Amino acid sequence: MRHRTIHLFRKGLRLHDNPALLAALQSSEVVYPVYILDRAFMTSSMHIGALRWHFLLQSLEDLRSSLRQLGSCLLVIQGEYKSVVRDHVQKWNITQVTLGAEMEPFYKEMEANIRGLGEELGFQVLSLMGHSLYNTQRILELNGGTPPLTYKRFLRILSLLGDPEVPVRNPTAEDFQRCSPPELGLAECYGVPLPTDLKIPPESISPWRGGESEGLQRLEQHLADQGWVASFTKPKTVPNSLLPSTTGLSPYFSTGCLSVRSFFYRLSNIYAQAKHHSLPPVSLQGQLLWREFFYTVASATPNFTKMAGNPICLQIRWYEDAERLHKWKTAQTGFPWIDAIMTQLRQEGWIHHLARHAAACFLTRGDLWISWEEGMKVFEELLLDADYSINAGNWMWLSASAFFHHYTRIFCPVRFGRRTDPEGQYIRKYLPILKNFPSKYIYEPWTASEEEQKQAGCIIGSSDTVLRILLLITVKNNYGCEMEVPHFHHTSLLSVDSPSSPFFVNAPILV
DNA sequence: CTAGACGTTGCAGGC
DNA sequence: CGCCTGCAACGTCTA
């Protein structure tokens, strides 16, 4: 039987290595490529900021253009997804819906609801995995039903499974010709909306542009330097280089503009040709496996994105402080290194992994003692590569709530950045007000004399003292026991002279 | 049961 | 500058 199929794009905004799309083409007499833009669903399940909307719309536009080149089109249908599916299944006599399987609870619920509609309206649902390297269920089974909680153990399980499945072939114009495209005229009704249609600011200054084409181009650029690929060592990359010192491909993986399996095998081929290559956890392939690690743990942990009711998460009495949270989010902590990071995040939607560490440590265990859940929400809104599992997992890591427990190892908001960028070029780029500040003081401008501040054209304020305070914080461990732990706290006693200054630090932050 | 090993990427200081 | 050690030390897992 030849199906009349809707292929539903959710993530997986690509043509290459798209198993569900390929299955649709191979089993159908007509395929409707559809993206449902359900704003109510999206705002209720995720916090998507303007930059992420831009990236999504650009990705859809690119997908539309690629499908057109193959003789098809993309139909972007706005509305509540259940009624959109119901209406169009009936209108187009649909017998099959294909989609990529996803692991987030809200996407799983969506698939279950679509399956429910399928039973009611008489269409089949085919969901195939395309977003991760492995079927995480298999990993759980091999680990005795629970997720491995260390990377080493995770790798041991993967060695039992062997390499991931190889990518499926690219769909061709012939594939699309064999089944009819949607009726003429439909594509015009269901175009990709403009940012202004969605009441999103029209301009984005992010250097990242969404879409499979852009993602593939960036991927090829990086893979061309085989020596760099083979020797890649994550902790040695520079968090504050003016251009990304890592691949910067993460936004394309999180939206599925790029396939992790294709990337995995491209890396394997390069490693095979190299004399020596780095290994997980620090290698490029190791980075893909970290992604897989967090997917696996998230898939089997209740309340993974929360502290309460999350069995792997330390229960800590974080401070509730909306004002300091807001200052952190809007780059007003007073520490140029932290504020530059938050500025890059807000302007570009991407920051280096170690910069994320510095900012996350500052918000949680390092300085402000504010819950990782708050930071997670901010990153979810602002990061183009925001990913349900990876975001929550890393926030637990950085706040020493799970996976990592050395909470006395604090990233210093002054010295950590200075190690790799002593001149403070990164700070000068993202905080232009400090552009002419002497390098000596740029990570702690309040230590410059008033005269020196005047010469640099920027009055920051003055402080005689930068304190390193050792506090005792009460935390509750997994077994409900309360205990006191040391908490290193950096802060400055800084008075703000100019209300127009973007910097100010409340002192002391913890009392 | 306990002791010891272990954990992707801290910091300071020495060479 | 890169690499080393010592520091002080957590929770979790395992022998």
Coordinates of C-alpha atoms (C1' of nucleotides) in Angstrom, one line a residue:
Chain A
M1 CA 0.0 0.0 0.0
R2 CA 1.2 3.5 -0.9
H3 CA 0.6 6.0 1.9
R4 CA -0.5 9.6 1.8
T5 CA 1.9 11.0 4.3
I6 CA 2.5 14.1 6.4
H7 CA 6.1 14.2 7.4
L8 CA 6.2 16.3 10.5
F9 CA 9.4 18.3 11.1
R10 CA 10.0 19.1 14.8
K11 CA 13.7 19.0 15.4
G12 CA 15.6 17.3 12.6
L13 CA 15.3 20.4 10.4
R14 CA 17.4 18.8 7.7
L15 CA 17.3 16.6 4.7
H16 CA 20.5 14.6 5.3
D17 CA 20.4 11.6 7.6
N18 CA 16.7 12.0 8.3
P19 CA 15.4 8.4 8.7
A20 CA 11.7 9.4 9.2
L21 CA 11.7 11.6 6.1
L22 CA 13.4 8.9 4.0
A23 CA 10.9 6.3 5.2
A24 CA 8.0 8.7 4.3
L25 CA 9.4 9.1 0.7
Q26 CA 9.9 5.4 0.3
S27 CA 6.4 4.4 1.4
S28 CA 4.2 7.1 0.0
E29 CA 2.4 8.2 -3.2
V30 CA 2.3 11.8 -1.8
V31 CA 4.3 13.4 1.0
Y32 CA 3.4 16.7 2.7
P33 CA 6.5 18.1 4.5
V34 CA 5.0 20.1 7.4
Y35 CA 6.3 22.2 10.2
I36 CA 3.6 23.1 12.8
L37 CA 4.3 26.4 14.4
D38 CA 2.3 26.0 17.6
R39 CA 3.2 29.0 19.6
A40 CA 1.1 28.0 22.6
F41 CA 2.9 24.7 22.7
M42 CA 6.3 26.2 22.3
T43 CA 5.8 28.9 25.0
S44 CA 4.4 26.4 27.5
S45 CA 7.2 23.8 27.0
M46 CA 10.2 26.0 26.4
H47 CA 11.5 29.6 27.0
I48 CA 12.5 30.7 23.5
G49 CA 14.2 34.1 23.2
A50 CA 14.3 36.3 20.1
L51 CA 17.6 35.0 18.8
R52 CA 16.3 31.4 19.0
W53 CA 13.2 32.4 17.0
H54 CA 15.4 34.0 14.4
F55 CA 17.5 30.9 14.2
L56 CA 14.4 28.7 13.9
L57 CA 12.8 30.8 11.2
Q58 CA 16.1 30.9 9.2
S59 CA 16.3 27.1 9.5
L60 CA 12.8 26.7 8.2
E61 CA 13.5 29.1 5.3
D62 CA 16.6 27.0 4.4
L63 CA 14.6 23.8 4.7
R64 CA 11.9 25.2 2.4
S65 CA 14.5 26.3 -0.2
S66 CA 16.2 22.9 -0.1
L67 CA 12.9 21.0 -0.5
R68 CA 11.9 23.3 -3.4
Q69 CA 15.2 22.4 -5.2
L70 CA 14.1 18.8 -5.0
G71 CA 10.7 19.5 -6.4
S72 CA 8.8 19.7 -3.1
C73 CA 8.1 22.4 -0.6
L74 CA 7.7 23.1 3.1
L75 CA 4.3 23.9 4.6
V76 CA 4.6 25.9 7.8
I77 CA 1.2 25.7 9.4
Q78 CA 0.4 27.9 12.4
G79 CA -2.0 26.8 15.1
E80 CA -2.6 24.3 17.9
Y81 CA -0.9 21.1 16.8
K82 CA -3.7 18.7 17.5
S83 CA -6.3 20.6 15.5
V84 CA -3.7 21.3 12.7
V85 CA -3.1 17.5 12.4
R86 CA -6.8 16.7 12.6
D87 CA -7.8 19.2 10.0
H88 CA -5.1 18.4 7.5
V89 CA -5.3 14.6 7.9
Q90 CA -9.0 14.9 6.9
K91 CA -8.4 17.5 4.2
W92 CA -5.6 15.6 2.5
N93 CA -6.8 12.0 3.1
I94 CA -3.7 11.2 5.1
T95 CA -2.9 7.6 6.0
Q96 CA 0.5 8.1 7.6
V97 CA 2.3 10.6 9.8
T98 CA 6.1 10.3 10.0
L99 CA 8.3 12.2 12.5
G100 CA 11.6 12.0 14.3
A101 CA 11.4 10.5 17.8
E102 CA 12.4 13.0 20.6
M103 CA 13.1 12.4 24.2
E104 CA 11.8 15.5 25.9
P105 CA 8.6 14.9 28.0
F106 CA 6.6 17.5 26.0
Y107 CA 7.7 16.0 22.7
K108 CA 6.9 12.5 23.9
E109 CA 3.4 13.8 24.9
M110 CA 3.0 15.3 21.5
E111 CA 3.8 12.0 19.8
A112 CA 1.4 10.2 22.1
N113 CA -1.3 12.7 21.3
I114 CA -0.7 12.3 17.6
R115 CA -0.9 8.5 18.0
G116 CA -4.2 9.0 19.7
L117 CA -5.4 11.0 16.8
G118 CA -4.1 8.2 14.5
E119 CA -6.3 5.6 16.2
E120 CA -9.3 7.9 16.1
L121 CA -8.9 9.0 12.5
G122 CA -7.3 5.9 11.0
F123 CA -3.8 6.9 10.1
Q124 CA -0.5 5.3 11.0
V125 CA 2.3 7.0 12.9
L126 CA 5.9 6.2 12.2
S127 CA 8.5 7.7 14.5
L128 CA 12.2 7.0 13.9
M129 CA 15.2 8.1 15.9
G130 CA 17.4 10.6 14.3
H131 CA 18.5 13.1 16.9
S132 CA 20.8 11.0 19.0
L133 CA 23.6 8.5 18.4
Y134 CA 22.1 5.6 20.3
N135 CA 18.8 4.4 21.4
T136 CA 19.2 5.5 25.1
Q137 CA 16.8 2.7 26.2
R138 CA 19.5 0.1 25.1
I139 CA 22.1 1.9 27.3
L140 CA 19.8 1.8 30.3
E141 CA 19.1 -1.9 29.8
L142 CA 22.8 -2.7 29.6
N143 CA 23.4 -0.7 32.8
G144 CA 20.8 -2.7 34.7
G145 CA 17.8 -0.4 34.2
T146 CA 19.3 2.8 35.7
P147 CA 21.3 5.5 33.9
P148 CA 25.1 5.5 34.3
L149 CA 26.0 8.6 36.3
T150 CA 29.6 8.9 35.4
Y151 CA 31.1 9.4 32.0
K152 CA 33.6 6.5 32.4
R153 CA 30.8 4.0 33.2
F154 CA 28.8 5.4 30.3
L155 CA 31.7 4.8 27.9
R156 CA 32.0 1.2 29.2
I157 CA 28.4 0.6 28.3
L158 CA 28.9 2.1 24.9
S159 CA 31.8 -0.2 24.2
L160 CA 29.4 -3.1 24.6
L161 CA 27.1 -1.5 22.1
G162 CA 29.7 -0.7 19.5
D163 CA 29.5 2.2 17.1
P164 CA 26.2 4.0 16.6
E165 CA 24.1 3.1 13.5
V166 CA 25.4 4.6 10.3
P167 CA 23.5 7.6 8.9
V168 CA 20.8 7.0 6.2
R169 CA 21.4 8.2 2.7
N170 CA 20.4 11.6 1.5
P171 CA 17.0 11.9 -0.2
T172 CA 17.3 12.6 -3.9
A173 CA 15.2 14.5 -6.5
E174 CA 14.1 11.0 -7.7
D175 CA 12.8 10.1 -4.3
F176 CA 10.7 13.2 -4.3
Q177 CA 9.6 12.6 -7.9
R178 CA 8.3 9.1 -7.2
C179 CA 5.7 10.5 -4.8
S180 CA 3.8 13.6 -5.7
P181 CA 4.5 16.9 -4.1
P182 CA 1.7 18.8 -2.3
E183 CA -0.8 20.5 -4.6
L184 CA 0.4 23.7 -6.3
G185 CA -0.6 26.8 -4.4
L186 CA -0.3 25.2 -0.9
A187 CA 3.3 26.4 -0.5
E188 CA 2.1 29.9 -1.0
C189 CA -0.6 29.6 1.7
Y190 CA 1.9 28.1 4.2
G191 CA 5.1 30.1 3.9
V192 CA 7.7 30.7 6.5
P193 CA 6.5 33.7 8.6
L194 CA 8.7 36.7 9.1
P195 CA 10.0 37.7 12.5
T196 CA 7.7 40.6 12.5
D197 CA 4.7 38.3 11.9
L198 CA 5.5 36.7 15.2
K199 CA 6.2 40.1 16.9
I200 CA 9.9 39.4 17.2
P201 CA 12.4 42.2 16.7
P202 CA 13.3 42.1 13.0
E203 CA 17.0 42.3 13.3
S204 CA 19.4 39.8 14.9
I205 CA 23.1 40.6 15.3
S206 CA 24.0 37.1 16.0
P207 CA 26.8 35.7 13.8
W208 CA 25.0 32.4 13.8
R209 CA 22.6 31.8 10.9
G210 CA 20.1 29.0 11.2
G211 CA 19.7 26.2 8.6
E212 CA 21.1 22.9 7.4
S213 CA 23.1 24.6 4.5
E214 CA 24.9 27.0 6.9
G215 CA 25.5 24.1 9.4
L216 CA 27.0 21.9 6.7
Q217 CA 29.2 24.7 5.4
R218 CA 30.5 25.4 8.9
L219 CA 31.0 21.7 9.5
E220 CA 33.1 21.3 6.3
Q221 CA 35.2 24.3 7.2
H222 CA 36.2 22.7 10.5
L223 CA 36.7 19.2 9.2
A224 CA 39.0 20.6 6.5
D225 CA 41.6 21.1 9.2
Q226 CA 42.2 17.5 10.0
G227 CA 45.1 18.1 12.3
W228 CA 43.0 20.4 14.4
V229 CA 40.2 17.9 14.5
A230 CA 42.4 15.0 15.5
S231 CA 44.2 16.8 18.3
F232 CA 41.1 18.7 19.6
T233 CA 41.2 18.8 23.4
K234 CA 38.3 20.6 25.0
P235 CA 39.8 22.0 28.2
K236 CA 42.6 23.5 26.2
T237 CA 40.3 25.6 24.0
V238 CA 40.1 29.3 24.9
P239 CA 36.9 30.5 26.5
N240 CA 37.5 34.2 25.6
S241 CA 39.0 34.1 22.2
L242 CA 37.4 36.7 19.9
L243 CA 36.3 34.0 17.5
P244 CA 35.0 30.7 18.8
S245 CA 37.9 28.3 19.6
T246 CA 35.6 25.3 19.4
T247 CA 33.5 24.3 16.4
G248 CA 30.4 26.4 17.3
L249 CA 28.3 23.7 15.7
S250 CA 26.1 23.2 18.7
P251 CA 23.1 25.3 17.6
Y252 CA 22.9 23.2 14.4
F253 CA 22.9 20.0 16.4
S254 CA 20.3 21.1 18.9
T255 CA 17.8 22.0 16.2
G256 CA 18.8 19.0 14.1
C257 CA 20.1 21.1 11.2
L258 CA 23.1 18.8 11.5
S259 CA 23.1 15.1 12.2
V260 CA 25.2 13.9 15.1
R261 CA 25.6 10.5 13.4
S262 CA 27.0 12.0 10.3
F263 CA 29.4 14.1 12.3
F264 CA 30.4 11.1 14.4
Y265 CA 31.4 9.1 11.3
R266 CA 33.1 12.0 9.7
L267 CA 35.3 12.3 12.8
S268 CA 35.9 8.5 12.8
N269 CA 37.2 8.7 9.3
I270 CA 39.6 11.6 10.2
Y271 CA 40.8 9.7 13.3
A272 CA 41.4 6.6 11.2
Q273 CA 43.8 8.6 8.9
A274 CA 45.6 10.4 11.7
K275 CA 48.6 9.0 13.5
H276 CA 47.4 10.2 16.9
H277 CA 44.1 11.6 18.0
S278 CA 42.6 12.8 21.2
L279 CA 40.1 10.6 23.1
P280 CA 36.9 11.0 25.1
P281 CA 36.1 12.9 27.2
V282 CA 38.1 15.7 25.7
S283 CA 38.1 14.8 22.0
L284 CA 35.5 16.1 19.5
Q285 CA 33.9 12.7 19.4
G286 CA 33.9 12.8 23.2
Q287 CA 31.8 16.0 23.0
L288 CA 29.1 14.1 21.1
L289 CA 29.2 11.4 23.7
W290 CA 28.7 13.9 26.5
R291 CA 25.6 15.0 24.7
E292 CA 24.5 11.4 24.6
F293 CA 25.4 10.9 28.3
F294 CA 23.0 13.7 29.3
Y295 CA 20.3 12.4 27.0
T296 CA 20.6 9.0 28.6
V297 CA 20.4 10.3 32.2
A298 CA 17.6 12.7 31.4
S299 CA 15.5 10.0 29.8
A300 CA 15.5 8.0 32.9
T301 CA 15.4 10.6 35.7
P302 CA 12.2 12.0 37.0
N303 CA 12.0 15.8 37.3
F304 CA 15.4 16.1 35.5
T305 CA 15.1 19.8 35.0
K306 CA 14.1 20.5 38.6
M307 CA 15.7 20.1 42.0
A308 CA 12.6 19.0 43.8
G309 CA 11.7 15.4 43.2
N310 CA 14.9 14.8 41.3
P311 CA 16.6 11.8 42.8
I312 CA 20.1 12.6 41.5
C313 CA 20.1 16.2 42.6
L314 CA 21.4 17.5 45.9
Q315 CA 18.7 19.4 47.7
I316 CA 20.1 22.8 48.5
R317 CA 18.4 25.8 50.1
W318 CA 19.3 28.3 47.4
Y319 CA 18.7 32.0 47.9
E320 CA 15.7 33.6 46.2
D321 CA 16.8 36.9 45.0
A322 CA 15.1 38.3 41.9
E323 CA 17.2 41.4 41.8
R324 CA 20.6 39.8 41.8
L325 CA 19.3 37.2 39.3
H326 CA 18.3 40.0 37.1
K327 CA 21.7 41.7 37.4
W328 CA 23.5 38.5 36.5
K329 CA 21.2 37.9 33.5
T330 CA 21.6 41.5 32.2
A331 CA 25.4 41.7 32.7
Q332 CA 25.5 43.9 35.7
T333 CA 27.4 41.9 38.2
G334 CA 30.3 44.3 38.2
F335 CA 32.8 41.6 37.3
P336 CA 33.9 42.5 33.7
W337 CA 34.7 38.9 32.9
I338 CA 31.2 37.7 33.9
D339 CA 29.5 40.7 32.4
A340 CA 31.3 40.3 29.1
I341 CA 30.2 36.6 29.0
M342 CA 26.6 37.5 29.6
T343 CA 26.8 40.3 27.0
Q344 CA 28.1 37.9 24.4
L345 CA 25.3 35.5 25.3
R346 CA 22.6 38.1 25.0
Q347 CA 24.0 39.5 21.7
E348 CA 25.0 36.4 19.9
G349 CA 23.3 33.5 21.6
W350 CA 26.5 31.5 22.0
I351 CA 29.3 31.5 24.5
H352 CA 32.2 29.1 25.0
H353 CA 31.7 26.1 27.3
L354 CA 34.1 27.3 29.9
A355 CA 32.5 30.8 29.8
R356 CA 29.3 29.0 30.6
H357 CA 31.0 27.4 33.5
A358 CA 32.3 30.7 34.9
A359 CA 28.9 32.3 34.6
A360 CA 27.0 29.3 36.0
C361 CA 29.5 28.9 38.9
F362 CA 29.1 32.6 39.7
L363 CA 25.3 32.4 39.8
T364 CA 25.2 29.2 41.9
R365 CA 27.8 27.8 44.2
G366 CA 30.5 30.5 43.5
D367 CA 29.0 33.8 44.4
L368 CA 25.2 34.5 44.3
W369 CA 24.0 31.1 45.7
I370 CA 20.9 31.3 43.4
S371 CA 19.3 28.1 42.2
W372 CA 20.6 26.5 39.0
E373 CA 17.0 26.2 37.8
E374 CA 17.0 30.0 37.4
G375 CA 20.2 30.0 35.4
M376 CA 19.0 27.1 33.3
K377 CA 15.9 29.1 32.3
V378 CA 18.0 32.0 31.3
F379 CA 20.3 29.8 29.2
E380 CA 17.3 28.1 27.7
E381 CA 16.0 31.5 26.5
L382 CA 19.2 32.9 25.3
L383 CA 21.4 30.1 24.0
L384 CA 20.8 29.1 20.4
D385 CA 22.0 25.6 21.2
A386 CA 19.7 25.3 24.2
D387 CA 18.9 21.6 24.8
Y388 CA 16.6 20.2 27.4
S389 CA 18.9 17.5 28.7
I390 CA 22.3 19.1 28.2
N391 CA 21.3 22.4 29.7
A392 CA 19.8 20.9 32.9
G393 CA 22.6 18.3 33.2
N394 CA 25.3 20.9 33.0
W395 CA 23.6 23.3 35.4
M396 CA 23.4 20.5 37.9
W397 CA 27.1 19.8 37.2
L398 CA 28.2 23.4 37.6
S399 CA 26.2 24.0 40.8
A400 CA 27.6 20.7 42.2
S401 CA 24.1 19.3 42.5
A402 CA 24.8 16.2 40.6
F403 CA 27.7 14.5 38.6
F404 CA 30.3 16.8 40.1
H405 CA 30.8 17.4 43.8
H406 CA 33.9 19.5 44.4
Y407 CA 32.0 22.6 45.3
T408 CA 35.0 24.2 46.8
R409 CA 36.7 24.4 43.4
I410 CA 35.4 27.8 42.4
F411 CA 36.0 29.6 39.1
C412 CA 37.4 33.0 40.2
P413 CA 35.5 35.7 38.3
V414 CA 38.7 37.7 38.1
R415 CA 41.6 35.3 37.6
F416 CA 39.9 32.6 35.5
G417 CA 39.5 34.7 32.4
R418 CA 42.8 36.5 32.9
R419 CA 44.7 33.2 32.4
T420 CA 43.8 33.0 28.7
D421 CA 43.3 36.7 27.9
P422 CA 45.5 38.8 30.1
E423 CA 45.0 41.9 27.9
G424 CA 41.2 41.6 28.3
Q425 CA 40.5 41.8 24.6
Y426 CA 37.3 39.8 25.0
I427 CA 36.1 42.2 27.7
R428 CA 37.0 45.2 25.5
K429 CA 34.9 43.8 22.7
Y430 CA 31.8 43.1 24.7
L431 CA 32.0 45.9 27.3
P432 CA 33.2 48.8 25.1
I433 CA 32.9 51.1 28.0
L434 CA 36.1 49.5 29.3
K435 CA 37.8 49.6 25.9
N436 CA 40.6 51.9 27.0
F437 CA 41.1 50.6 30.5
P438 CA 44.7 49.5 31.4
S439 CA 45.1 45.7 31.1
K440 CA 46.4 45.5 34.6
Y441 CA 43.0 46.4 36.0
I442 CA 40.6 45.3 33.4
Y443 CA 39.4 42.3 35.2
E444 CA 39.0 44.3 38.4
P445 CA 38.6 47.9 37.3
W446 CA 37.6 49.1 40.8
T447 CA 41.3 48.6 41.9
A448 CA 42.5 51.3 39.5
S449 CA 43.0 54.7 41.1
E450 CA 40.5 57.4 40.4
E451 CA 43.1 59.1 38.2
E452 CA 43.7 56.0 36.1
Q453 CA 39.9 55.5 35.7
K454 CA 39.6 59.1 34.5
Q455 CA 42.3 58.6 32.0
A456 CA 40.6 55.5 30.6
G457 CA 37.4 57.5 30.3
C458 CA 35.3 55.4 32.5
I459 CA 34.6 56.0 36.2
I460 CA 33.8 52.6 37.7
G461 CA 34.0 53.5 41.4
S462 CA 36.5 52.6 44.0
S463 CA 37.1 50.0 46.5
D464 CA 40.0 49.3 48.8
T465 CA 39.1 45.7 49.4
V466 CA 38.3 42.6 47.4
L467 CA 37.2 40.1 49.9
R468 CA 37.5 36.4 49.8
I469 CA 35.1 35.3 52.5
L470 CA 34.8 31.8 53.7
L471 CA 31.2 31.1 54.7
L472 CA 29.4 28.0 55.9
I473 CA 26.4 27.1 54.0
T474 CA 23.9 24.5 55.1
V475 CA 23.0 22.0 52.4
K476 CA 20.9 18.8 52.5
N477 CA 22.4 15.7 50.9
N478 CA 20.6 12.9 49.0
Y479 CA 19.7 11.2 52.2
G480 CA 18.1 14.2 53.8
C481 CA 21.0 14.9 56.1
E482 CA 21.8 18.6 56.6
M483 CA 25.4 19.5 56.7
E484 CA 27.6 22.6 56.7
V485 CA 29.9 23.1 53.8
P486 CA 32.5 25.7 53.2
H487 CA 31.6 28.2 50.5
F488 CA 34.3 30.4 49.0
H489 CA 32.8 33.7 48.1
H490 CA 34.4 36.5 46.1
T491 CA 33.0 39.9 46.1
S492 CA 34.1 43.4 46.1
L493 CA 33.1 46.3 48.3
L494 CA 32.4 48.7 45.5
S495 CA 30.5 51.9 45.6
V496 CA 28.9 53.1 42.4
D497 CA 29.7 56.7 41.6
S498 CA 27.8 57.0 38.3
P499 CA 24.3 55.7 38.0
S500 CA 24.7 55.5 34.3
S501 CA 27.5 53.0 34.7
P502 CA 26.4 49.5 33.7
F503 CA 28.5 48.1 36.5
F504 CA 27.7 47.8 40.1
V505 CA 28.2 45.3 42.8
N506 CA 26.2 45.0 45.9
A507 CA 28.5 44.5 48.8
P508 CA 28.6 42.2 50.5
I509 CA 26.5 39.9 48.4
L510 CA 26.0 37.4 51.1
V511 CA 25.6 38.5 54.6
Chain B
dC1 C1' 30.9 -2.3 57.0
dT2 C1' 34.7 0.6 55.9
dA3 C1' 38.6 2.4 53.5
dG4 C1' 40.2 3.9 49.5
dA5 C1' 39.9 5.2 44.7
dC6 C1' 37.9 8.2 41.6
dG7 C1' 35.9 12.2 39.1
dT8 C1' 36.1 16.2 31.4
dT9 C1' 38.4 21.5 32.4
dG10 C1' 40.3 25.2 40.5
dC11 C1' 44.0 27.7 42.3
dA12 C1' 48.8 29.0 43.7
dG13 C1' 53.3 28.5 43.2
dG14 C1' 57.6 26.4 41.4
dC15 C1' 60.4 25.1 37.6
Chain C
dC1 C1' 54.5 29.3 28.8
dG2 C1' 53.5 24.5 29.8
dC3 C1' 53.7 21.2 33.1
dC4 C1' 54.2 19.7 37.7
dT5 C1' 52.8 19.4 42.7
dG6 C1' 50.4 20.5 46.9
dC7 C1' 46.3 22.1 48.7
dA8 C1' 42.0 20.5 50.9
dA9 C1' 38.5 17.9 50.1
dC10 C1' 33.2 16.7 48.2
dG11 C1' 29.9 12.5 47.1
dT12 C1' 29.7 8.0 45.0
dC13 C1' 31.1 3.7 43.9
dT14 C1' 33.6 -0.4 44.7
dA15 C1' 36.9 -3.8 46.6

